[in-house]
XYZ file of C-alpha atoms in Angstrom:
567
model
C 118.806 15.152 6.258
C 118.163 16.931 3.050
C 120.116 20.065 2.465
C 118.252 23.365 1.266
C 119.557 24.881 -2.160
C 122.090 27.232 -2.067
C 121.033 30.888 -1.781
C 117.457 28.978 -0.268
C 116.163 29.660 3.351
C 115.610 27.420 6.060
C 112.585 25.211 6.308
C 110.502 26.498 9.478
C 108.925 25.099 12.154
C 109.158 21.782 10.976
C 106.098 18.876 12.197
C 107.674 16.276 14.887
C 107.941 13.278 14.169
C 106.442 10.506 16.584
C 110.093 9.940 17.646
C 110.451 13.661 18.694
C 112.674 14.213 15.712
C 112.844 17.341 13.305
C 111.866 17.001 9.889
C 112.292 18.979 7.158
C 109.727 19.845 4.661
C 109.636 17.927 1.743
C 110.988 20.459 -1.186
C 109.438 20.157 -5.243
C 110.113 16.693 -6.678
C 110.464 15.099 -3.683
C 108.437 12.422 -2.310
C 108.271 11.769 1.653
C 108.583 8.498 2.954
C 108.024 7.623 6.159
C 107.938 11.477 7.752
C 111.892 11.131 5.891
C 113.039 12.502 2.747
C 115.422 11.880 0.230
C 116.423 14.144 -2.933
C 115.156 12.532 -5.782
C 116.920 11.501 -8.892
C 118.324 14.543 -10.336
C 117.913 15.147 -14.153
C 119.756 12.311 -16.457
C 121.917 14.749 -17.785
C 122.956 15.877 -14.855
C 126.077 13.669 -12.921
C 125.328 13.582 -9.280
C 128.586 14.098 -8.156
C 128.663 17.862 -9.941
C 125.116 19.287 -9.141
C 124.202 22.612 -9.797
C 121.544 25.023 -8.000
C 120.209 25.694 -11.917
C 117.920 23.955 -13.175
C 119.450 21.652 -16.105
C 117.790 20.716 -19.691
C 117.756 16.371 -19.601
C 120.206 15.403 -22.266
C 118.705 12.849 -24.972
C 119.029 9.701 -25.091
C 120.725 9.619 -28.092
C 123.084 11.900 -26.685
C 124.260 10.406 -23.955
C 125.401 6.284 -24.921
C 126.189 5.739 -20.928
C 122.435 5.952 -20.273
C 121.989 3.274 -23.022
C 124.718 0.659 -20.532
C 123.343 2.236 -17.497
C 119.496 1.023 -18.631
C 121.064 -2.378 -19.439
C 122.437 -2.702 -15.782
C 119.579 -1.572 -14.107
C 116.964 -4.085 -16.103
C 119.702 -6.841 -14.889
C 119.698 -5.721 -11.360
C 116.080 -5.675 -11.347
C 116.107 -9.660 -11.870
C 118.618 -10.060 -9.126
C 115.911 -8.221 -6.906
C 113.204 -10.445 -7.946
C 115.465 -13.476 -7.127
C 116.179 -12.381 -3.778
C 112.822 -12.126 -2.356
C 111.462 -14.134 0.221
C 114.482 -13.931 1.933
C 114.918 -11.738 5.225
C 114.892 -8.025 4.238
C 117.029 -5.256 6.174
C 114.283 -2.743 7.477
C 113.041 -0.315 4.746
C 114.366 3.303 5.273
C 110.844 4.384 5.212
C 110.159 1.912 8.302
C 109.710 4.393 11.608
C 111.800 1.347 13.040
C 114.749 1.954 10.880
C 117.707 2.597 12.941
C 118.320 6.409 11.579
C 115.408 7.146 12.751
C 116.546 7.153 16.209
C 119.179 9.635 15.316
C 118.650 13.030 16.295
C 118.600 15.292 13.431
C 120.751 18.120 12.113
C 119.724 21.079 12.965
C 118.127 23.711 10.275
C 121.038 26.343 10.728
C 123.546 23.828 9.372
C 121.326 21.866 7.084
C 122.406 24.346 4.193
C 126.241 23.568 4.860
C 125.738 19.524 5.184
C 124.576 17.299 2.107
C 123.298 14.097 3.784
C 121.424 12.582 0.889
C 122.020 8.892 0.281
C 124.339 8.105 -3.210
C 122.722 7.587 -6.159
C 123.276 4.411 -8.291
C 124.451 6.795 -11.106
C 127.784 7.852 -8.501
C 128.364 4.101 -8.101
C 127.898 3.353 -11.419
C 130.122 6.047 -12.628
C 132.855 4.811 -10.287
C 132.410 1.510 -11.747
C 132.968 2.663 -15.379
C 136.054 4.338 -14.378
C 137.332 1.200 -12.494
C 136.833 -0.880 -16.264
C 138.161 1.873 -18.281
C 141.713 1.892 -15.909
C 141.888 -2.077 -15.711
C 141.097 -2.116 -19.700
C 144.195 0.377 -20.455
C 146.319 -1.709 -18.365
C 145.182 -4.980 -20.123
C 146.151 -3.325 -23.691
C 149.331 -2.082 -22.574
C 150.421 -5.411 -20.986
C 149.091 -7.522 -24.410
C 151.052 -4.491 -26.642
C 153.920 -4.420 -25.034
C 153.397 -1.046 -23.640
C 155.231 -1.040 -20.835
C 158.698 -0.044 -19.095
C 161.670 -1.097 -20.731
C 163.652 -4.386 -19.648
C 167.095 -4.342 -18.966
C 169.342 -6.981 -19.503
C 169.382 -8.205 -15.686
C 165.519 -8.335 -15.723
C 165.429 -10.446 -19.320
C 168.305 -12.501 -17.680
C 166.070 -13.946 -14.552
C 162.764 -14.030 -16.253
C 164.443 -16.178 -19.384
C 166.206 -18.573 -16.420
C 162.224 -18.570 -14.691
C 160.762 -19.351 -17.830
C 163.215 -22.276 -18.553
C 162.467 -23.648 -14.712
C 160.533 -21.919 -12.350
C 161.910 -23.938 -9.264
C 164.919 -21.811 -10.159
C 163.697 -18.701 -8.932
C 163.576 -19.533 -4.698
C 167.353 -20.182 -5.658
C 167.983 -17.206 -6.671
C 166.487 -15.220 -3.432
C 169.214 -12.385 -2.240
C 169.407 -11.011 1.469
C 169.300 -7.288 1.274
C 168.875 -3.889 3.698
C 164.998 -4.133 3.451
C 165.444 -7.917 4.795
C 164.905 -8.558 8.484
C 168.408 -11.109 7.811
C 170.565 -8.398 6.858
C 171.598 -7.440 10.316
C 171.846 -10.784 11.175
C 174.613 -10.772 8.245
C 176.242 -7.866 9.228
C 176.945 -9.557 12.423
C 178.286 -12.069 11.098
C 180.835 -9.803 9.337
C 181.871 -8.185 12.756
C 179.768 -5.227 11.622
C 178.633 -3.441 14.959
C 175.187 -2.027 14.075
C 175.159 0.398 17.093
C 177.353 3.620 16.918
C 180.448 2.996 18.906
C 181.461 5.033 22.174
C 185.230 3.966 21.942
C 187.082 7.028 21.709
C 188.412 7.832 17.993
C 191.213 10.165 17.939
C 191.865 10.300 14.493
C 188.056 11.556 13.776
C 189.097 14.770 15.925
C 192.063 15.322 13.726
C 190.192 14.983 10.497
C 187.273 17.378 11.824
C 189.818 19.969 12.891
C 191.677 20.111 9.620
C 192.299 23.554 8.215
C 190.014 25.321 5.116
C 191.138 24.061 1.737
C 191.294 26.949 -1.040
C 188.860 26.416 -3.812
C 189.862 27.211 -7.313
C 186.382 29.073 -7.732
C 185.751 32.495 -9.415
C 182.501 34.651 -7.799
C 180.538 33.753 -10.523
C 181.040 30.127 -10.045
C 180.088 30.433 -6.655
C 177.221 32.738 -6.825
C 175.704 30.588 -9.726
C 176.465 27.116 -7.144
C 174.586 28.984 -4.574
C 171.391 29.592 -6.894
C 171.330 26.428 -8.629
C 171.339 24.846 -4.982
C 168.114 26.888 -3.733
C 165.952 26.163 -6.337
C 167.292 22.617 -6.302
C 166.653 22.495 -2.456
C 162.969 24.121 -3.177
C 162.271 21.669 -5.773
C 163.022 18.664 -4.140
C 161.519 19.846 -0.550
C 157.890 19.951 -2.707
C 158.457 16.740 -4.484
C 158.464 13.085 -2.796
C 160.571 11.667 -5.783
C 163.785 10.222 -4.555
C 165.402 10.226 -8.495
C 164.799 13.767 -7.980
C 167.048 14.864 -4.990
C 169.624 12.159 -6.187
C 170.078 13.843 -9.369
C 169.621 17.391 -8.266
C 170.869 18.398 -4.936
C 172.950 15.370 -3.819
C 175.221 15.818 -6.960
C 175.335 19.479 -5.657
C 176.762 17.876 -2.035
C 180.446 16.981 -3.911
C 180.435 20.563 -5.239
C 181.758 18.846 -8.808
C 183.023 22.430 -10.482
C 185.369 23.102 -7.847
C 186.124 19.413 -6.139
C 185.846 17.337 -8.974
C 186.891 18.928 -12.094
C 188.406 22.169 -11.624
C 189.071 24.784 -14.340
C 191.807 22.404 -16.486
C 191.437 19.096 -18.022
C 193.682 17.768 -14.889
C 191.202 17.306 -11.868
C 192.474 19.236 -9.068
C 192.036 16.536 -6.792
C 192.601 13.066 -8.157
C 189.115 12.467 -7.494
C 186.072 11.250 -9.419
C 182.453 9.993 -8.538
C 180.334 7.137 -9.717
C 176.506 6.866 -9.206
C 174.708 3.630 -8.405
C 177.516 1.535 -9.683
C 177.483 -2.538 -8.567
C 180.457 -3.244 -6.372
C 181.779 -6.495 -7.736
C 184.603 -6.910 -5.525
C 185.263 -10.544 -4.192
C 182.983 -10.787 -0.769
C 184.199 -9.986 2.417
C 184.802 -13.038 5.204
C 181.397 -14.312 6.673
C 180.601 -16.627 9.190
C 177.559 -17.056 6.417
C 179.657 -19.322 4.816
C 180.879 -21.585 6.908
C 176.782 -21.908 7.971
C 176.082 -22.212 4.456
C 173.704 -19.463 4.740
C 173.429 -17.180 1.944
C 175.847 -13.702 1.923
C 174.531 -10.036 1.809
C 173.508 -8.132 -1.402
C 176.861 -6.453 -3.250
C 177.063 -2.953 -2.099
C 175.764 -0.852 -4.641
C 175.888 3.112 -3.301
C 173.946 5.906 -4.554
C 177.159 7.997 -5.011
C 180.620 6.900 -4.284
C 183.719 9.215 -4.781
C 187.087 7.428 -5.376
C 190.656 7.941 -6.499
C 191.705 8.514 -10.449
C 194.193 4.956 -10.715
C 196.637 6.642 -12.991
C 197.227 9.546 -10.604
C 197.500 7.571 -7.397
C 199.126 4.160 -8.721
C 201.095 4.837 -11.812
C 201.048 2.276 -14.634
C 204.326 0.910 -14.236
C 203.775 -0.010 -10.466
C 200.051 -1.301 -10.961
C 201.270 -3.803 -14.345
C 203.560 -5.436 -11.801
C 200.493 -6.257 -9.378
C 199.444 -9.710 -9.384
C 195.882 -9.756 -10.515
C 194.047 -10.470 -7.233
C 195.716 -7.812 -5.495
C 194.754 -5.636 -7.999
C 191.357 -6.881 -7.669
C 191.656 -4.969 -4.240
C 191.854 -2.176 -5.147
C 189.096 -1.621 -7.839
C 185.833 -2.449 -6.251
C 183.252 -1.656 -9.065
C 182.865 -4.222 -12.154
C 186.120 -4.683 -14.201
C 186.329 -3.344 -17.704
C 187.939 0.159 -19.387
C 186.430 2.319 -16.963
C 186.581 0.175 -13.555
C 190.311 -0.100 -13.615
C 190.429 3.465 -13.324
C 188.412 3.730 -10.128
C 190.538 2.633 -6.878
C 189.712 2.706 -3.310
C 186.265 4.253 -3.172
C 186.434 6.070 0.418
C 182.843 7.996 1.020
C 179.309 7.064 -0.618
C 176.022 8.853 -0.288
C 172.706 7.520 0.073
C 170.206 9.842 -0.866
C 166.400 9.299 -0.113
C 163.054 11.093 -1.028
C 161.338 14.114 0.348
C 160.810 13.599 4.313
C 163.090 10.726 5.071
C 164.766 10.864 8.175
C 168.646 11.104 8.163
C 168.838 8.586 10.303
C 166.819 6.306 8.209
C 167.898 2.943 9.233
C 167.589 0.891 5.550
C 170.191 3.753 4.527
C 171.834 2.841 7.309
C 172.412 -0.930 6.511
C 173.269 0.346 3.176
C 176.140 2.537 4.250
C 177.500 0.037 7.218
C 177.632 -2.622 4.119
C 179.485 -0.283 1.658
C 182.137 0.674 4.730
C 182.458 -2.488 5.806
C 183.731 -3.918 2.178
C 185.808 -0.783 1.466
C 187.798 -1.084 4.651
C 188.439 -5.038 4.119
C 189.953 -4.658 1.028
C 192.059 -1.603 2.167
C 193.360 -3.125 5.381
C 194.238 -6.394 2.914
C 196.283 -3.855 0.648
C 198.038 -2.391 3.705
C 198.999 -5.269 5.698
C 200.343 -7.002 2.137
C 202.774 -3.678 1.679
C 204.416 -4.314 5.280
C 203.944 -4.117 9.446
C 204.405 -0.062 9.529
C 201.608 0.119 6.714
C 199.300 -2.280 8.637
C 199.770 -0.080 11.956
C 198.770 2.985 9.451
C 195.469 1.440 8.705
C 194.223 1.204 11.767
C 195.698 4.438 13.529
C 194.867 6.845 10.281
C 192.527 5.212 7.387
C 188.974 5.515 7.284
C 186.021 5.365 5.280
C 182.636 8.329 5.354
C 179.525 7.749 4.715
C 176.898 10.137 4.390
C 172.188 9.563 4.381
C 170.579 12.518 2.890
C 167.465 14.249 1.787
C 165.659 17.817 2.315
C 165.299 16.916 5.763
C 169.160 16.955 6.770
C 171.945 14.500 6.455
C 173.681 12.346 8.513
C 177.554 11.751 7.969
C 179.313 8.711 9.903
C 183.039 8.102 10.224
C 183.704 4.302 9.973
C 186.943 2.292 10.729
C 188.224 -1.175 11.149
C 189.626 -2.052 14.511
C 191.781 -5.293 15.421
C 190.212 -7.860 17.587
C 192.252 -8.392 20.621
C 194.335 -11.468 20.200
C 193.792 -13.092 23.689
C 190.243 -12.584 22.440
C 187.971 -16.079 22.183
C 188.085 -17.989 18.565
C 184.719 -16.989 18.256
C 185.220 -13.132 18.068
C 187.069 -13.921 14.935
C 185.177 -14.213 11.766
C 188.150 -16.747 10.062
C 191.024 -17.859 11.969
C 193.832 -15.220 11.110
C 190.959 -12.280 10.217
C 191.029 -10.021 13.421
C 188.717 -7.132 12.169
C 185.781 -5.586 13.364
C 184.021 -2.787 11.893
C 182.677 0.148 13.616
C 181.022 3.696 13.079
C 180.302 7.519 15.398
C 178.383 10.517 13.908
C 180.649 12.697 12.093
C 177.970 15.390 11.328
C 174.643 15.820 11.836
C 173.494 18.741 9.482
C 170.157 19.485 10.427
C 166.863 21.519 7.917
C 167.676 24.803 8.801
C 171.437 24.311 8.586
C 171.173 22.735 5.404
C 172.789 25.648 2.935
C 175.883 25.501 0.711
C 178.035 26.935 3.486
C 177.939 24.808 6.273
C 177.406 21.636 3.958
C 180.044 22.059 1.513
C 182.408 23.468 4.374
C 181.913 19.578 5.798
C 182.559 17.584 2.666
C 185.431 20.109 2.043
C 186.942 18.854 5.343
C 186.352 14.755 4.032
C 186.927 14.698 0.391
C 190.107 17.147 -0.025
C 191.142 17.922 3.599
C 191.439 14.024 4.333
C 190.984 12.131 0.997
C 193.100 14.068 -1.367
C 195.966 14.954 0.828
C 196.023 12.084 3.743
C 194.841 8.822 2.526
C 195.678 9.402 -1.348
C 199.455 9.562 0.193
C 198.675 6.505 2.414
C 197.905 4.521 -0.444
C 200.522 5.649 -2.646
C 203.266 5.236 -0.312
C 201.732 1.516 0.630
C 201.404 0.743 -3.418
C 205.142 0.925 -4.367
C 205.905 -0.514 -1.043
C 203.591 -3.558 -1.743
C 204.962 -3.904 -5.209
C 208.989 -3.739 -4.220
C 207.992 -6.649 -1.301
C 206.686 -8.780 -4.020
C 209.376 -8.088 -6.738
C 211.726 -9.318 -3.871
C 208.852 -12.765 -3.155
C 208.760 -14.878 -5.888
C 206.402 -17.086 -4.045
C 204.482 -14.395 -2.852
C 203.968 -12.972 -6.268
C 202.693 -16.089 -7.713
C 200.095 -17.301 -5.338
C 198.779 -14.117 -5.448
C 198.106 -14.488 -9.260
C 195.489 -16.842 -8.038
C 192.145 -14.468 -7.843
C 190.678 -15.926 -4.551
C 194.062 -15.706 -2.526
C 192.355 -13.010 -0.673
C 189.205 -15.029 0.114
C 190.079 -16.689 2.977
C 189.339 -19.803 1.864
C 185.902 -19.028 1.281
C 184.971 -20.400 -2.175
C 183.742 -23.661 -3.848
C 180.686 -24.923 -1.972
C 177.107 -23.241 -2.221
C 174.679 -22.198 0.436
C 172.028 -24.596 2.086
C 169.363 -25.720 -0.193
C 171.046 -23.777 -3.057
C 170.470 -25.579 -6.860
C 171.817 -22.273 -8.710
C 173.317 -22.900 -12.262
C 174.340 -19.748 -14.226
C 172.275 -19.333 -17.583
C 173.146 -18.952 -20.889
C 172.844 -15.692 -23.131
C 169.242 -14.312 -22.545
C 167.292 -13.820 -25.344
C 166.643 -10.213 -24.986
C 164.959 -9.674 -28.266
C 162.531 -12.111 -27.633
C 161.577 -11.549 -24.364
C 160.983 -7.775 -25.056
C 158.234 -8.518 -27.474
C 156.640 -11.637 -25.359
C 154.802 -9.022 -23.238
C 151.734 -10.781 -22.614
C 153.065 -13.594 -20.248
C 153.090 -13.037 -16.566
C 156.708 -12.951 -15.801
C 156.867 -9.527 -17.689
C 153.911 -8.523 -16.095
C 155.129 -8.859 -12.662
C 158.858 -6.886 -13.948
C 156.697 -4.184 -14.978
C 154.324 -4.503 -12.027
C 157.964 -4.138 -10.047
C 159.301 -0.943 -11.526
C 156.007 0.939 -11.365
C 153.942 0.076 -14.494
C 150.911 -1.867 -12.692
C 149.652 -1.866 -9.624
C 148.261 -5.302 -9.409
C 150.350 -8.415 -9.622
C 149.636 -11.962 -9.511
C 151.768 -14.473 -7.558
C 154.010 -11.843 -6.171
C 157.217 -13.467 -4.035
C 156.995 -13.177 -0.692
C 158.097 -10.277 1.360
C 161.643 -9.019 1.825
C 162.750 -11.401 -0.728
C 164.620 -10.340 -4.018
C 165.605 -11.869 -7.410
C 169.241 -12.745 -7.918
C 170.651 -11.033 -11.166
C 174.083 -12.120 -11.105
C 174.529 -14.465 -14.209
C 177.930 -14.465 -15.261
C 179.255 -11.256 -15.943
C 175.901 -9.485 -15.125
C 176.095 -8.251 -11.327
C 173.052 -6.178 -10.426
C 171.791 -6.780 -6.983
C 169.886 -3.868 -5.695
């Protein structure tokens, strides 16, 4: 029913209708129909959608070039309505028949609150133009160019896709969003569930006296600030670059843990953020099923050891190359020879994510599960009493955050029993399997600098910097004297896959993968009108429409040569 004008009184005693219904009384400029009423067309200058209780001058014609389309529309809708007749017509909402009829109307008190005129074509219209003006804008910025920048990983797969598009099913990857990554894990020994085994060593860690800070008061009362308004920032903002760049960089505490006060970090420690790990793969039983292997960890944050201050250059020149390969996990190059042993990575999602967010999950079991292979490879290479260290004493953190808490996890390797069936190995002569418990669980209303940093205190100095960076040194020269003394030794592991298991030469089931040339990045950066760039853009945020997207939980393969960027 109609609503009164603002400031207006109620219509009184109002005739029945034959129904039994209320109506109200028909107000200036409006017709009744049918003992109903409907508001008629309001003024063309006038946008439905923003009426006013004045009374407002009709724009001219002239004035106003949407009337000009609208009057276009309307004469072509009028054919279409002269076309359709003779066929069977909906009842008329002037019809006494007519369904709403039947419902019992609103009464008078709340008619003033309650606008229950029908929409106008001008709101539908409107709508309409602003649907053409959006999809126009998003034609001229795909035909200009105007869009998100490619990277070369992103030029790489659309220049292969362009050469042959059958390529691109090859080039599929299996990662945390995909309903096969568990599966994969599995196959990896990876439990999945938290363990209930008893870890002793977590206790000992956990109960690990304070570590002195070299902080000043000012340092620490300016930490403290910057991580409040950080914290209120991100708690009003969904945007997961947001909290990664803001608060979870405040988690490692980088003034005091990090860098220190001198050009010498206190610690030996350093972080890297959303660096690929291209480390030779773990043993899979995906291999010998010739099923494809998981994505390359890739963590949000990972914190590491400095090379030069844990392996000194003399000891790490006389390391045959794939045992050096062990130890640095990110791609090779100036800067990834200086980063050894990555021991505790951070996943950091947006506003509202649960800690216990199972993708992060996935993520973190994947990045553990790599570190501690190559670690346990590095120990049992240096000697028996450095193997049994491994197991009793090294272990790997990993940590899911956002403004809702965090969740940190203690992971560690343990050794397959040998009386154990064939099939609880993953290769013959490969006894590990991985497993995780709850470290901390720091919930909202715990979540200040305190109690946080007081944790990560515990992991990254407390056991990092003064039990495993010892571990690993002692193992190093030990490793390196045992070879020095092996010829043989020595020089099959200057072959880069010794450590592989034997897991390298064929590809996976219905795999046709060829590595492409240089990608013309130039090129492809100014072709922006084709579809492949249109769905990249589409991808990282630009459109919201794509055509022919792949199907779901399926990714693109970027690692051509060199280039290793799976997500």
């Amino acid at each position: 029913m109609p609503r009164a004008k603002s400031g207006g009184k109620p219509t009184s005693n109002p005739p029945k209708s034959s129904k039994g219904t209320k109506q109200s009384k028909p107000r200036d400029g409006q017709k009744p129909i049918g003992g109903s009423s409907i508001v008629s067309e309001p003024p063309r200058g006038t946008r439905t959608g923003l009426r006013s209780t004045g009374i407002t001058e009709p724009a001219r014609l002239e004035d106003n070039p949407e009337s000009i389309l609208r009057r276009g529309r309307k004469d072509h809708g009028a054919k279409k309505r002269t076309k359709a007749r003779g066929r069977p017509q909906e009842p008329a909402l002037s019809d006494p028949d007519h369904p709403i009829h039947s419902v019992e109307a609103v009464p008078e008190e709340y008619q003033i609150h309650a606008d229950y005129s029908l929409p106008t074509e001008d709101s539908n219209e409107d709508a309409s133009l602003e649907e053409q003006d959006r999809n126009s804008e998003e034609e001229f910025n795909r035909n200009w160019g105007y869009l998100p920048p490619l990277d070369e990983e992103a030029a790489s797969i659309i220049d292969l896709i362009m050469a042959d598009p059958t390529k691109a099913k090859d080039h599929a990857r299996i990662g945390p969003t995909n309903a096969e990554f568990v599966t994969g894990l599995g196959r990896r020994n990876v439990l999945v569930a938290k363990s209930t085994d008893h870890d002793p060593y977590a206790g000992s860690i956990y109960d690990l006296p304070s570590i002195s800070l070299q902080e000043t008061d000012a340092e620490r009362e300016t930490y403290e600030r910057l991580w409040e308004m950080d914290q209120d920032k991100c708690i009003n903002s969904s945007n997961e670059a947001l909290f990664q760049r803001t608060l979870m960089m405040s988690f490692i505490a980088r003034h005091c843990l990090i860098y220190g006060r001198s050009i010498r970090r206190p610690f030996n420690l350093d972080f890297s953020v959303e660096e690929v790990w291209t480390c030779p793969p773990m043993p899979s039983r995906d291999f010998e099923l010739s099923s494809k292997l998981l994505t390359q960890p890739k963590p949000d944050l990972a914190i590491y050891f400095c090379r030069e201050e844990l392996i000194s250059d003399g000891l790490w020149n006389n390391m045959p190359d794939a045992t050096q390969r062990l130890a640095y996990y990110e791609r090779p190059g100036l800067s990834g020879l200086y980063k050894v042993f990555h021991f505790f990575t951070i996943e950091g999602k947006r506003s509202g994510t649960s800690p216990d967010d199972e993708t992060a999950m996935l993520q973190s079991l994947n990045n553990a599960s790599q570190a501690l292979h190559n670690m346990f490879e590095f120990f049992q290479d240096a000697g028996p009493l450095h193997r049994e260290k491994f197991f009793s004493e090294v272990r790997f953190f990993s940590t899911v955050a956002s403004t809702e808490g965090l969740t940190i996890r203690i992971h560690r390797a343990v050794e397959v029993p040998e009386n154990s069936s064939e099939y609880d190995f993953v290769v013959p002569g490969y006894p590990l399997r991985f497993e995780f418990r709850e470290f901390a669980d720091i919930k909202q209303q715990e979540f200040d600098t305190k109690t946080v940093l007081g944790v990560f205190r515990k992991i990254l100095v407390g056991y990092g910097a003064e039990k495993l960076h010892g571990l690993l040194q002692r193992a190093a020269k030990d490793l390196v004297d045992s070879l020095r003394t092996n010829p043989d030794g020595r020089k099959s592991r200057s072959n880069r896959n010794f450590y592989r298991h034997g897991q390298v030469g064929k590809t996976p089931r219905g795999s046709n993968v060829l590595a492409p040339g240089p990608s013309n990045c130039h090129s492809l950066q100014t072709a922006m009108s084709i579809d492949p760039i249109a769905w990249i853009a589409a991808k990282q945020g630009s459109l919201s429409k794509m055509a022919g997207p792949p199907r779901p939980n399926t990714s693109i393969d970027m690692s051509f040569g060199d280039i290793l960027t799976p997500t």
